[in-house]
Each structure stands twice: as C-alpha cells, then as structure tokens.
Coordinates of C-alpha atoms in Angstrom, one line a residue:
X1 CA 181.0 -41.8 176.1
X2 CA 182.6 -45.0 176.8
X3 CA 180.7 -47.1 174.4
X4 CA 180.8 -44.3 171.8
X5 CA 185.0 -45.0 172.0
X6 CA 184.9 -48.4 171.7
X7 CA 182.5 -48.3 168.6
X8 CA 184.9 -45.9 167.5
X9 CA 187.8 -48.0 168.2
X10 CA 186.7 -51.1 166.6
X11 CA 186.0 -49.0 163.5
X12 CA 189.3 -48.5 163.8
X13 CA 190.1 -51.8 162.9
X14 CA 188.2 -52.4 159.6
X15 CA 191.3 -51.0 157.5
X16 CA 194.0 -52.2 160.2
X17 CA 193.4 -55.8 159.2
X18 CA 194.9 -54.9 155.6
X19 CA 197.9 -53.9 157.0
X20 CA 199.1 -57.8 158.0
X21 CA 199.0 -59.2 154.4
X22 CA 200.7 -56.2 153.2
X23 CA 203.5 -56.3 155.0
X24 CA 204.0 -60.1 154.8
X25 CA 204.3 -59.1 151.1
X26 CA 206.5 -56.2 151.4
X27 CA 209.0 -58.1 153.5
X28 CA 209.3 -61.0 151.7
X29 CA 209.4 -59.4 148.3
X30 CA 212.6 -57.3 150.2
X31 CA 213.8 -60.7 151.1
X32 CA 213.6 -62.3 147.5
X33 CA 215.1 -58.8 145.9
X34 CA 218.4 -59.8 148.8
X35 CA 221.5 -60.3 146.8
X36 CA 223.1 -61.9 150.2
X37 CA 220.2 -64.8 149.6
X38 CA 219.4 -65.0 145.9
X39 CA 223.0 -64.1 144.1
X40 CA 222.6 -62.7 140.7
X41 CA 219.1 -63.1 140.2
X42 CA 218.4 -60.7 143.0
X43 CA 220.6 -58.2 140.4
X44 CA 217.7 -55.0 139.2
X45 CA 218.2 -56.0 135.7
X46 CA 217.4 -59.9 136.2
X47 CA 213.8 -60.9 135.5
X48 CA 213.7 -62.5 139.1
X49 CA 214.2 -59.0 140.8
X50 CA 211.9 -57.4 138.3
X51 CA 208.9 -59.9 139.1
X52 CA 209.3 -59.3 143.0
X53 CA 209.6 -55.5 142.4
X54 CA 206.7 -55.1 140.6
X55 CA 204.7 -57.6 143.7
X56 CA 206.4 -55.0 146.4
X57 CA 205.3 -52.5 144.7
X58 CA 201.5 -53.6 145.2
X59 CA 202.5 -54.5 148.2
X60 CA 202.6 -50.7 149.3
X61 CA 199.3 -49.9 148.6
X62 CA 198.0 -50.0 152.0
X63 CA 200.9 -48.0 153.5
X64 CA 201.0 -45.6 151.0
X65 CA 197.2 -44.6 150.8
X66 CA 196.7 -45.2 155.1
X67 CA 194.8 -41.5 155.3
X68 CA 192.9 -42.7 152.3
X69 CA 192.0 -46.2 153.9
X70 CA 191.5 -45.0 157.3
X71 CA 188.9 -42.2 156.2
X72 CA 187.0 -44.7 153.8
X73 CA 186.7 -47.8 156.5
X74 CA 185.2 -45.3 159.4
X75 CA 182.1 -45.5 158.0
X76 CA 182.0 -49.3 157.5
X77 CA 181.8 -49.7 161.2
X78 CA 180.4 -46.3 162.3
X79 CA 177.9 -45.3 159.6
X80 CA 174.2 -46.3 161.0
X81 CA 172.4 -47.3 157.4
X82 CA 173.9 -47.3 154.1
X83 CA 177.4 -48.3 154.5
X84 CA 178.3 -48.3 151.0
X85 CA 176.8 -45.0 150.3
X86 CA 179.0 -43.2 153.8
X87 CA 182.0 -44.6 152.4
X88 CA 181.6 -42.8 148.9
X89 CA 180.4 -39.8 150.9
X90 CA 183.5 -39.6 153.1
X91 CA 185.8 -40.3 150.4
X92 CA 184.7 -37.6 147.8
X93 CA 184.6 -35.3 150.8
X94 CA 188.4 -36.1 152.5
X95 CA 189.7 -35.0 148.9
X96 CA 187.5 -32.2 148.7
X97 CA 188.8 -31.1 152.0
X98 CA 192.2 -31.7 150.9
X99 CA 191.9 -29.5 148.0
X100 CA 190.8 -26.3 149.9
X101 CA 193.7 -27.1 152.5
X102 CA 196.0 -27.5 149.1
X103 CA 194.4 -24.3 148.0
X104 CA 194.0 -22.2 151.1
X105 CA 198.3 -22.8 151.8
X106 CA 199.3 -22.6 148.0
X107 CA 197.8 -19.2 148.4
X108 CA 198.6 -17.8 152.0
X109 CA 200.7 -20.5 153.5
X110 CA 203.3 -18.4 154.3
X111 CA 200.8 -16.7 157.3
X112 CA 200.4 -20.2 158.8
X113 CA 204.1 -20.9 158.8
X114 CA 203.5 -23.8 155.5
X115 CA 205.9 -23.4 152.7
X116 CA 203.9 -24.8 149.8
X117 CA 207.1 -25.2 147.3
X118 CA 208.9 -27.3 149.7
X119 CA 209.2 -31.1 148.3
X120 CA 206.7 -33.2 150.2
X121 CA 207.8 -35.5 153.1
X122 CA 211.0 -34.8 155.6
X123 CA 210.5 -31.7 157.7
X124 CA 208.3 -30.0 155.5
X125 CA 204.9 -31.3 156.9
X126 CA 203.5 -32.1 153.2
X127 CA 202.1 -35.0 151.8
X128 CA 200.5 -36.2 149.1
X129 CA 197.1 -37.8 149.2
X130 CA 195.3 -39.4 145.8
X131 CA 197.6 -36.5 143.7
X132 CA 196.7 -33.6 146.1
X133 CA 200.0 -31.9 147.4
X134 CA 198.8 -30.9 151.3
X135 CA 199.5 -30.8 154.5
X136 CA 200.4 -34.0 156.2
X137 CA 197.6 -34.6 159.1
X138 CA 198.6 -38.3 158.5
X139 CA 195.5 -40.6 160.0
X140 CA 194.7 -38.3 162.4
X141 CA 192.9 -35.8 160.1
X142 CA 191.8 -38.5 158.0
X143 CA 189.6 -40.0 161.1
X144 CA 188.8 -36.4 162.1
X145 CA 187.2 -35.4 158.6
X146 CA 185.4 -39.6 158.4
X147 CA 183.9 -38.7 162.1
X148 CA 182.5 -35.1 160.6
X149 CA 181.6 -36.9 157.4
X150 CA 179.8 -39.8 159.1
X151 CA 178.3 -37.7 161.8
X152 CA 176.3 -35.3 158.6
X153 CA 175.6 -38.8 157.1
X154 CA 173.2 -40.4 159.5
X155 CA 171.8 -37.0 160.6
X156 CA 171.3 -36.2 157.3
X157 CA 171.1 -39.1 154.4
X158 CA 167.2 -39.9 155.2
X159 CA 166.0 -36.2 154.8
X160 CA 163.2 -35.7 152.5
X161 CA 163.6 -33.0 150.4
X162 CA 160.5 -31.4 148.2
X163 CA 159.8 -33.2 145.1
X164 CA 161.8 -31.6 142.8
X165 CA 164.6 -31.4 144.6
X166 CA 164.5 -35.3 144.8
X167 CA 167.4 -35.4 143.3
X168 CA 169.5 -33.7 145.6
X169 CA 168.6 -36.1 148.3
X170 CA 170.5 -39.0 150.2
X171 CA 174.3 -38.9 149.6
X172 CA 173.8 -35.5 147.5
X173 CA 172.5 -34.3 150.1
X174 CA 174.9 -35.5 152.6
X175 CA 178.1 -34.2 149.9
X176 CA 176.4 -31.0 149.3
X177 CA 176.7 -30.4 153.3
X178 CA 180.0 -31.6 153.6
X179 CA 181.4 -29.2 150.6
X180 CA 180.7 -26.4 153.1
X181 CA 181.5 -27.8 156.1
X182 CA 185.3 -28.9 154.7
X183 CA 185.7 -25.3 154.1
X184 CA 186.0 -23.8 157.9
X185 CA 187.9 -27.3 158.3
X186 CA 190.3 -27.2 155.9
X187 CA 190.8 -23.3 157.9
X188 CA 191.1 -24.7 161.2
X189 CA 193.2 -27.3 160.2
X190 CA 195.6 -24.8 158.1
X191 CA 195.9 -22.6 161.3
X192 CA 196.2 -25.3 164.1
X193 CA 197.9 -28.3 162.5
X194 CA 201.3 -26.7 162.1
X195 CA 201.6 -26.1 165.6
X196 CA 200.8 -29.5 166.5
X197 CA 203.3 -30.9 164.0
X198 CA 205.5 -29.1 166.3
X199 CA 203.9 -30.7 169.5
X200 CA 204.1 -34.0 168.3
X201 CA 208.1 -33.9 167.2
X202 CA 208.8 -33.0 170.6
X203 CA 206.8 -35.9 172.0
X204 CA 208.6 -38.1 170.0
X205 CA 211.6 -36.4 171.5
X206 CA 210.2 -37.5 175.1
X207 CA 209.0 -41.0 174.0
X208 CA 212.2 -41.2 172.9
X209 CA 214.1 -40.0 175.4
X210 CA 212.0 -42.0 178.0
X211 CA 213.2 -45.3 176.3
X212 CA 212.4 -48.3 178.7
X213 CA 209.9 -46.8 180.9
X214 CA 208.1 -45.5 177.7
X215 CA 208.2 -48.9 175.9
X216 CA 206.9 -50.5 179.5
X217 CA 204.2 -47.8 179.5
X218 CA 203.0 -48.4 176.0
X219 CA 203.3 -52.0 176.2
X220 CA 201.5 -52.5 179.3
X221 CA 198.6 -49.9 178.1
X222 CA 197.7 -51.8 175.2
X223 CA 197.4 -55.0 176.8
X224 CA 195.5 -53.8 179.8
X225 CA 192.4 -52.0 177.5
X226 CA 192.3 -54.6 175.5
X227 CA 189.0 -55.5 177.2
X228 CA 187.6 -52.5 177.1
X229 CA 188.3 -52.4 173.5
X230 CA 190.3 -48.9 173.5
X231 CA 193.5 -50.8 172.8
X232 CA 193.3 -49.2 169.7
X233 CA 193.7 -45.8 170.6
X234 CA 196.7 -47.0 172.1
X235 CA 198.9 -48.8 169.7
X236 CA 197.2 -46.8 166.5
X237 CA 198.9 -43.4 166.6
X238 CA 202.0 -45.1 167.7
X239 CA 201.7 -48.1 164.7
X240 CA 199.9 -46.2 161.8
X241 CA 200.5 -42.5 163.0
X242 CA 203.0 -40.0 163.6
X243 CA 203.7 -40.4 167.2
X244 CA 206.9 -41.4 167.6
X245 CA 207.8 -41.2 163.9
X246 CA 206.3 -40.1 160.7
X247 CA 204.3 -41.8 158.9
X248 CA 203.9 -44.5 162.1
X249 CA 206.1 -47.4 162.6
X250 CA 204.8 -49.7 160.4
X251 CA 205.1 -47.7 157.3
X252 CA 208.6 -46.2 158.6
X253 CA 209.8 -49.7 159.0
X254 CA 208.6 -51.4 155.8
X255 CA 210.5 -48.5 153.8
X256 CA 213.6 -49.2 155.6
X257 CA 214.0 -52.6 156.4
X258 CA 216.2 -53.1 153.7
X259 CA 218.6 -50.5 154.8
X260 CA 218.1 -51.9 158.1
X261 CA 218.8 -55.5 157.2
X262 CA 222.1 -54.2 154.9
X263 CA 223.3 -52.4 158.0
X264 CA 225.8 -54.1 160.6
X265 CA 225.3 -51.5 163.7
X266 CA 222.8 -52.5 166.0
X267 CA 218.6 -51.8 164.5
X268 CA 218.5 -49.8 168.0
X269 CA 220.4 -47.1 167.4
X270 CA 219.0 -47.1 163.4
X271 CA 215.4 -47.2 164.8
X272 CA 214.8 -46.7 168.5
X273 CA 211.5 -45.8 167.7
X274 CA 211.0 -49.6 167.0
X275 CA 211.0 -50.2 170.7
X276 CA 207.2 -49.1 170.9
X277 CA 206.4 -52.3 168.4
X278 CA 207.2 -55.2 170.5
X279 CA 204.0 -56.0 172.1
X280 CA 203.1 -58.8 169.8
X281 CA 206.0 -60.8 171.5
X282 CA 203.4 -61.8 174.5
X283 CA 201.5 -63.2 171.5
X284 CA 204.1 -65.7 171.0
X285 CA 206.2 -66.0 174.0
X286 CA 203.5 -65.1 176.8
X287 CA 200.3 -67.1 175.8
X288 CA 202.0 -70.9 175.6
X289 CA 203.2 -69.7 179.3
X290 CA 199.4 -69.2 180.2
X291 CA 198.0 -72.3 178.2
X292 CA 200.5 -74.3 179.5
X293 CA 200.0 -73.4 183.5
X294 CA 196.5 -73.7 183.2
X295 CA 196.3 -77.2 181.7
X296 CA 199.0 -78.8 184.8
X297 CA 196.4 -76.8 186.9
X298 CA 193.3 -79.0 185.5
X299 CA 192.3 -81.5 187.5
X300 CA 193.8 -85.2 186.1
X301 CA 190.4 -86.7 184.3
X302 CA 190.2 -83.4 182.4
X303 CA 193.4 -82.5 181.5
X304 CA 192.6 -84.0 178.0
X305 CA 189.9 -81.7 177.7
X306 CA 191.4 -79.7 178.8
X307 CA 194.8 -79.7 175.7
X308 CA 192.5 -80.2 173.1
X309 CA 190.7 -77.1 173.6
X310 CA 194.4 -75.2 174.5
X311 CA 196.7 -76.2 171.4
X312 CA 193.4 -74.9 168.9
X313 CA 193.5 -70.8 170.8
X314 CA 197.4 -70.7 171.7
X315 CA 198.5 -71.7 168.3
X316 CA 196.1 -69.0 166.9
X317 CA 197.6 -66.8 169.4
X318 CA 200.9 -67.8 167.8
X319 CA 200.9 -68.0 164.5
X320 CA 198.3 -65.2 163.8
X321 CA 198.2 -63.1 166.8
X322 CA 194.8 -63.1 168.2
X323 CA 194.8 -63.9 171.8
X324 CA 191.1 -63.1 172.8
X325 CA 190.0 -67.1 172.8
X326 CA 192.5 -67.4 175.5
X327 CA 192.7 -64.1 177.2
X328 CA 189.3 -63.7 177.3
X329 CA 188.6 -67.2 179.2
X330 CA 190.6 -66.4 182.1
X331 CA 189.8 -62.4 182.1
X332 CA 186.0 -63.8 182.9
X333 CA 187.0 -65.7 185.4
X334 CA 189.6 -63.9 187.2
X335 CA 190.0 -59.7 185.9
X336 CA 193.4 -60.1 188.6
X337 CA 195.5 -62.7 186.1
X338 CA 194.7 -60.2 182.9
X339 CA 196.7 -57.9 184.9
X340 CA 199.1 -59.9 185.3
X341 CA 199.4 -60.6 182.1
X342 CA 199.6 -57.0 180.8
X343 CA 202.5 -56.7 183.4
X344 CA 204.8 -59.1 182.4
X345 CA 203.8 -58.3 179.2
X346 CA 205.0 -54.9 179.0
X347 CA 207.9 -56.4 181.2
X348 CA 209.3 -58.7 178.7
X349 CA 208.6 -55.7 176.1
X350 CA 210.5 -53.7 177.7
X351 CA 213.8 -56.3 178.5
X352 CA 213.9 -57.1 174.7
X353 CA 214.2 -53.8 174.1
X354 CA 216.9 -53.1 176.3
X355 CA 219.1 -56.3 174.7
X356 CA 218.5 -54.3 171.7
X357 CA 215.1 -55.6 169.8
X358 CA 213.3 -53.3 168.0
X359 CA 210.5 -53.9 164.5
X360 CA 207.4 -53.9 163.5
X361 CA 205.8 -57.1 166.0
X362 CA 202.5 -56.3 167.1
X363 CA 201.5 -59.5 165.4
X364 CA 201.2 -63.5 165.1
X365 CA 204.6 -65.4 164.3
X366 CA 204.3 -65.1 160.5
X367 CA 204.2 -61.5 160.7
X368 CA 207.6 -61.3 162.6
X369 CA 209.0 -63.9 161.0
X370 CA 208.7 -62.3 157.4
X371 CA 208.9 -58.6 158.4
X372 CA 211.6 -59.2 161.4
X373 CA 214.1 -62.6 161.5
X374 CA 214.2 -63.5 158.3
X375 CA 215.1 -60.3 156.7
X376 CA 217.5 -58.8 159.4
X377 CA 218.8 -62.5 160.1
X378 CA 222.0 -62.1 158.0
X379 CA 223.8 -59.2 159.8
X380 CA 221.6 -59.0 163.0
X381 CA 221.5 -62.5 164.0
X382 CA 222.6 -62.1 167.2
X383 CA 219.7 -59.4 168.4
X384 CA 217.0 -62.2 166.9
X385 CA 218.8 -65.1 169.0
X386 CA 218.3 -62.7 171.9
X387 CA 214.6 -62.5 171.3
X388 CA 213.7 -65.8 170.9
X389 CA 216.3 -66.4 174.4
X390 CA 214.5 -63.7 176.4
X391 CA 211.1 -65.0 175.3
X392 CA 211.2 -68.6 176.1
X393 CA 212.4 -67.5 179.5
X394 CA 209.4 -65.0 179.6
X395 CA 207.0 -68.5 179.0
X396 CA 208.9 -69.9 181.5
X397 CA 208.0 -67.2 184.1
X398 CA 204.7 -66.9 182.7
X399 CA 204.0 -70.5 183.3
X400 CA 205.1 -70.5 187.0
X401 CA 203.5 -67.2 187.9
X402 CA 200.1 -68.3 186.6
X403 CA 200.5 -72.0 187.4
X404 CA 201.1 -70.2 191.0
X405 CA 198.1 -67.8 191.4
X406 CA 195.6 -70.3 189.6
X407 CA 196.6 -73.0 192.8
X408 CA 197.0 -69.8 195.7
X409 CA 193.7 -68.3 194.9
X410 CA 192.3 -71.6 193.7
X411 CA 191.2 -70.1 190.5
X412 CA 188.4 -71.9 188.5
X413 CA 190.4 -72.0 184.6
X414 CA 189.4 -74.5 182.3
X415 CA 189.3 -77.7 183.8
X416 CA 189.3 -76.8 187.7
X417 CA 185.7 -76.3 187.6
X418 CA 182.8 -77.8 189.5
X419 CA 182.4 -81.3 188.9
X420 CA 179.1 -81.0 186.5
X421 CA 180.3 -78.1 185.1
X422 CA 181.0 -78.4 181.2
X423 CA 184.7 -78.0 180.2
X424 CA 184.9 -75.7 177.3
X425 CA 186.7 -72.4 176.3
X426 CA 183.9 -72.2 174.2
X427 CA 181.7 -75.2 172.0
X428 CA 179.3 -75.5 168.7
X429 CA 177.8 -78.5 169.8
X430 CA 175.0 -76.5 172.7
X431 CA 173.6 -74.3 169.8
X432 CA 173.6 -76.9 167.0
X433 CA 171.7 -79.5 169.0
X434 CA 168.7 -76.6 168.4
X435 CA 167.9 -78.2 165.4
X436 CA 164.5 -77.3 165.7
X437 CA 164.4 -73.7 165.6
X438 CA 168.2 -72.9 163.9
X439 CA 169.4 -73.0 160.5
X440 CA 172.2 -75.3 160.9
X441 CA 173.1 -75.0 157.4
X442 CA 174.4 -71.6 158.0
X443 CA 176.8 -71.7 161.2
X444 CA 176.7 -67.9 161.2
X445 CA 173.5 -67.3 160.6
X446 CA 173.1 -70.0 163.9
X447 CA 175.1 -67.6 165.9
X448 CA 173.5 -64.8 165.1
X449 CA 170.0 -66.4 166.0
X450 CA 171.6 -67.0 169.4
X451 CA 173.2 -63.7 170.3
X452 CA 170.0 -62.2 168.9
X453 CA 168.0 -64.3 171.2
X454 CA 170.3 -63.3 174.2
X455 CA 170.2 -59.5 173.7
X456 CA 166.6 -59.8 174.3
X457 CA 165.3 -59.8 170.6
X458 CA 165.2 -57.4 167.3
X459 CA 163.3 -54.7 169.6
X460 CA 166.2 -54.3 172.1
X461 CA 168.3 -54.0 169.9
X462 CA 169.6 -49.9 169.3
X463 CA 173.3 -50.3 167.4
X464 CA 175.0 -52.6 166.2
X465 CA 178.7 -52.9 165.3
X466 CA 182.2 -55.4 165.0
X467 CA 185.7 -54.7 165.6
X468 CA 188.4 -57.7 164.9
X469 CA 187.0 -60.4 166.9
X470 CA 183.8 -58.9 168.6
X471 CA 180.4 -57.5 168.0
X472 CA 179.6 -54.8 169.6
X473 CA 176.0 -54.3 170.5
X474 CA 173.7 -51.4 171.9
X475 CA 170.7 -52.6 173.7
X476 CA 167.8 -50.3 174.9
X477 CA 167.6 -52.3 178.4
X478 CA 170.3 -54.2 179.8
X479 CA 167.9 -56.2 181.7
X480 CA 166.7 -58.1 178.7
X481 CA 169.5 -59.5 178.3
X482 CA 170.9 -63.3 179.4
X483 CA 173.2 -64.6 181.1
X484 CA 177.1 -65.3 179.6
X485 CA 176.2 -68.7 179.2
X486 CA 173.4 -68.1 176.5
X487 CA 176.2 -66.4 174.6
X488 CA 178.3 -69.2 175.2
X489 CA 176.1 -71.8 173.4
X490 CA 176.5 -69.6 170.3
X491 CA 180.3 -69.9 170.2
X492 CA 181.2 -66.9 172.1
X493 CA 184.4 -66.7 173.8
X494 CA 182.6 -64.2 176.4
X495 CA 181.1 -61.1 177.1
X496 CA 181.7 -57.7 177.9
X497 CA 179.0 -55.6 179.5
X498 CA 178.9 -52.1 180.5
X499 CA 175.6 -50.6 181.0
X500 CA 173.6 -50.5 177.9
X501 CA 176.8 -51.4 175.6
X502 CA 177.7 -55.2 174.9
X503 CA 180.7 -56.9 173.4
X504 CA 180.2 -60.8 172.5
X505 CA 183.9 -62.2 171.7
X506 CA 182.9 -64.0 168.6
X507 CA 186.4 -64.5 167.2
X508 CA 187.8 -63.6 163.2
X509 CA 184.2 -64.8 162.2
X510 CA 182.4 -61.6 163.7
X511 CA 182.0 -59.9 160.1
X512 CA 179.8 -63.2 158.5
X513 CA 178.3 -62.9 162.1
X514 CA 177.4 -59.8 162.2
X515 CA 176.0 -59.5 158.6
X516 CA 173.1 -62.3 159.4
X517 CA 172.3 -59.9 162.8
X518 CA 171.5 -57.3 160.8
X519 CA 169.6 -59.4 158.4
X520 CA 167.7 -60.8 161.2
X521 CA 167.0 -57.3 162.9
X522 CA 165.6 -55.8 159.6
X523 CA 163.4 -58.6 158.5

C-alpha cells in the first residue's frame, strides 16, 4: 500500500511543477499593471498595462484549468505502457464524466440539494471545466476519475479483440469502458459530493479556528514525510485544493493579491487561510542554518570540501526550493536531525504566522519574492520585515541546534567522516571514470546504466516511476540490489528503501533520467 501512495504521490507532482512559473508570471505581471510603481503607464487604457494584461492572462492557464491538468498528468507517472495514449484516454473521459454530472443535475439537481441555475463559483458548488457547467469536485474528483481511468487503462489497453473488431482495440477500447463506467460515477458523485462540500467548509472552519496549532501541524507534516514521499498528500489539498479555501491557496491567492497588496489592514485578517503556506520559509531561512553548522563541524583539512559542495545544494535550496541534496545527506546519516528539522520547521512556521505572515511560500526565494514582498511591499512592509527578522533568527537557531547535536552525538555529516572516507554530498567523477562500459557522452543515459546496474539488472526490475527529484523503482527482489554507495557513483543524493519499493534521489534531472531507464529496460 505504501509504495502504491508514494507512486501515487509523485504522480502528483508532474503538473505541480507548472504551477512555479505561473505564478512567477501572474505576480509580476500584477506588479508591472501597479499604478503605485509604474504611474500612468500602469493606467488600463495605456499600451504598457495592455501588454502585461494580456501576459497575466496566459499566466492563469494553469490555475484556471488545475482539474484539467491534474487528471491529464496522473497518467504520465502512473500509466504502466503508453503514456501518451492514458493521457488522451483520461482526458476525453474526465469531460465525458463531467457532462453526465452537468446532465444528471440540470435535470434532477434539485433531489441532490444542486441548484443548476445558480452562477458558478461562491457558495454554489459549480464550476466550470473546458465549457462544461458542473459541480465543483475541484482536484479531488479530477484524481479520482485519472485513478479509475488509468486503473481500466493498463488492465485493459493490451486486450486483443477478434479481427474485425480491431478497430475497437487499445485506447477505444479503454474509452469505450470508461463511457460506462463515468455513468454510476458521475451518480455517486451527484449524490455524495454535496455532502462533503458541506464537510469540507466546516473543516476549514476548524483549520481555521485552530490557527497556530493548525499551521504547526501542517507545517511540521509536510516536512516530516517528505522521505517517505507522501508530503504530497499533505500540502496538495491544502495548496491546490479546497481544504481550507476554495479553489486552494495558490489559486485563491494569485486572484487576490492585488486586492491584497492595495489593502492597508493586516494580509492576516484578509487571508488567514494563508497561514497553511509558509513552509517554504525553512527553504530559505532553515537550510543555510543546517549547511552552515555542518561545515564548522568538518574537521579543519576538509572544511574546503566541505563549502564547495554546501554553497552548490543550499543555494538551490534557496533560490529554487529543493532541499533534497541537503536534507537527504544528513537524513541518511542521522533520521534524528530530519526531525529536528521538521520541528523547527513547523516552529518558525507557525511564529511567522503569529507576527502576521501569511501567502503563497511553499517555494525557493524567487517564488516569494515575486508572488509575496515585492507585490505586498508598498502597504505591508512592515509584515515582510518581520519575516525576513524572524527567519534569520530561525538560521541562527538552526545553526546552533544542529552545530550542537552533530558534536553531542558526534554525528558523521559531510566532512567528519572516517579518515579514508570520500567527502561528497554526492560526485560525477566515480561513474565517469567507467569509461569503458558507459556512454559518457550522455550523463543521463550514464546514470541510468548505474542505477540500472544497482537494482540488480532489466529482470528485477517490476515498475518504474519519478516524482520531482526521485525515481521511484519496483524491484521483484530486494536482495538484488546494492549497496547506497553504488547509487552514489551515479550521482544520487541517496536512497530510500522499503521492502520491494526504491527511491534513488536523483535531483531535477530524474525525468532525462528516467527516460534512458526505460529505454535500457525495453531494449
């Protein structure tokens, strides 16, 4: 069950990376279209506003189709053979489930409590997905009908059918099954979603409520699953679903940032919601507290070593929000400090939040920076000041509580190892000196031999998949496979095993990565 999650999880992800770049363009285009900033060309009948309006306008694309998105990338990372195909599959059978649920309330939605004629969005539980007036299941019925979808797909897309009904075969076949089976869902759906429309505003009402044990309770949740990879169930109804608000926070706060940011009372009482988006702050604030206790930790003749290999993973951690190079070194070597770190995570979450900080900052610095300061900078100055305050005292404690259990516990971090041992979050170099049997031409296609190689070959291999930064691997016996440091001379940050299921840390690379694996598996 567990490594059917995770697979699911990092599915998860394929349309959650759109989401950065979109709203980097939606908050700067808001930002350009300031009158505060720009003067008279920020004016809606200067050609300056128009040019930025119509960029913010493509800039919505992701946040207004999410249901869409979300159904269509499920199969990229769940599907078993023909991705392309499962991804036209799911998508012509989402809308075809959304028109019988359009249908099945236009004409008795009064017996499942729906009023059809209301206007779409507010209270009335509508939406409107690719022209199709229907009831709002946001991503949650989007994921639901891609599971179904996928599920049919790779029971059913190989089935050979008698010759002359070859034509029916593969994704007809798969549609054809799916045309009937969106029928009894669109039914159960029309009967049972209305109720939990109601469930869900009154756990927004708790969520609410709870305030700064709620945002310490998120906050330290997704942090602490991260290596079990079900982070994502975590922060994804919260950031792209209707948990505490509708639409999720990321859509909610890109549509109202410019109210927000033309506003003078404090974003908290605008958008307390917001409070549930702050855990990108470790990103920034807790990570150069880490890096920083661990290289004073290093012993003296490889403390340059040691900062060479630190300043690359904390300024990714920084500026784009991936802290798995680091993390990841230190959860390997001691689970005890990654616990640590989701604590005073979710501890500096939750102080921000009570000095008022609230937004969309689950990412890297740019991300905040273009969706957060710089926008809300004019009239809510003082709340941004009181971020960046609270943070740098957060590194502070960061650095002395880590710099203090890495010397208590004597803790073997990057640069405290043995004396022959190799110094190295992770290195190119071990796998390209195999000159002689890898294609060093092709980096990925080097890391892929390696992995390969360590799972125990092509025949041990059973599924194969990637989230953001990792590839997720079924094997069909466990004890085929290497040791952590034949992973290593691929370039992998680590590894995560349980039973059977296997995730090597590969970093943003994992898709090129992953494509070669499945190249080499099928020649």
């Amino acid at each position: 069950m567990l490594k059917h999650l995770q697979r699911f999880g990092g599915a998860m992800f394929t349309p959650v990376m759109l989401f950065a770049f979109a709203g980097m363009v939606v908050g700067l285009t808001i930002l350009f279209k300031n009158q505060d900033i720009f003067g008279a060309m920020a004016t809606p009948g200067h050609l300056w506003y128009k040019i930025f309006q119509v960029i913010e306008e493509g800039g919505w694309t992701v946040f207004r189709q999410m249901p869409l998105l979300f159904a269509v990338g499920l199969p990229i990372g769940l599907a078993k053979k023909a991705h392309a195909r499962a991804c036209l599959e799911t998508l012509v059978s989402y809308l075809t489930f959304n028109y019988f649920l359009s249908a099945i309330l236009t004409l008795w939605g009064g017996r499942f409590g729906v009023d059809m004629t209301q206007d779409i969005g507010g209270v009335s539980g509508l939406t409107d997905i690719a022209g199709i007036k229907t009831l709002d299941t946001s991503i949650v019925g989007a994921i639901a009908i891609s599971a179904i979808i996928i599920a049919i797909h790779n029971r059913y897309f190989d089935t050979k059918l008698p010759d002359f009904l070859g034509i029916f075969q593969g994704s007809s076949f798969v549609a054809i099954i799916a045309f009937f089976a969106m029928i009894p869902c669109a039914l159960i759906t029309a009967l049972v979603w209305p109720v939990i429309q109601n469930l869900i505003a009154s756990m927004q009402g708790f969520l609410i409520s709870s305030q700064l044990l709620g945002v310490w309770l998120y906050t330290f949740l997704e942090r602490i699953l991260i290596p079990t990879g079900l982070h994502h169930f975590i922060y994804g109804p919260f950031i792209f679903g209707p948990a505490v608000v509708e639409g999720g926070i990321a859509k909610y706060w890109a549509e109202h940032l410019p109210q927000f940011a033309a506003a003078t009372e404090p974003v908290k009482n605008l958008f307390p919601q917001g409070g549930f988006a702050l855990h990108g702050n470790s990103k920034i604030f807790g990570i150069p507290g880490i890096a920083a206790a661990i290289y004073v930790t290093a012993k003296p003749e490889k403390k340059k070593m040691v900062l060479g290999l630190l300043v690359s993973a904390t300024l990714t951690a920084i500026v784009a929000g991936i802290t798995e190079p680091l993390e990841f070194t230190f959860l390997f070597i001691a689970p005890a400090l990654f616990a640590v770190h989701a604590v005073l995570a979710a501890t500096m979450a939750t102080v921000m939040y009570a000095f008022g900080v609230v937004g969309n900052m689950g990412g890297g610095l740019i991300e905040i920076m273009t969706q957060n300061w710089i926008p809300l900078f004019k009239n809510h100055s003082g709340t941004v000041f009181a971020q960046i305050i609270i943070g740098l005292i957060f590194t502070v404690i960061y650095f002395f509580v880590f710099r203090f259990l890495i010397l208590k516990f004597n803790i073997a971090t990057p640069g405290r190892e043995e004396e022959d041992a190799e110094v190295k979050l992770y290195s190119k170099v071990d796998y390209k000196a195999k000159k002689g049997e890898l294609n060093t031409k092709d980096a990925f296609m080097d890391q892929a031999l390696i992995f390969l190689d360590a799972l125990g070959g092509k025949e041990n291999i059973q599924e194969v998949n990637n989230c953001a930064t990792r590839l997720r691997v079924s094997v069909n016996d466990e004890a085929m496979v290497k040791s952590d440091a034949a992973f290593r001379e691929g370039g992998a940050h680590g590894v995560v095993r349980n039973g059977k299921a296997f995730q090597i840390v590969v970093g943003l690379s994992v898709p090129q990565v992953r494509e070669r694996f499945e190249a080499l598996i099928k020649e």
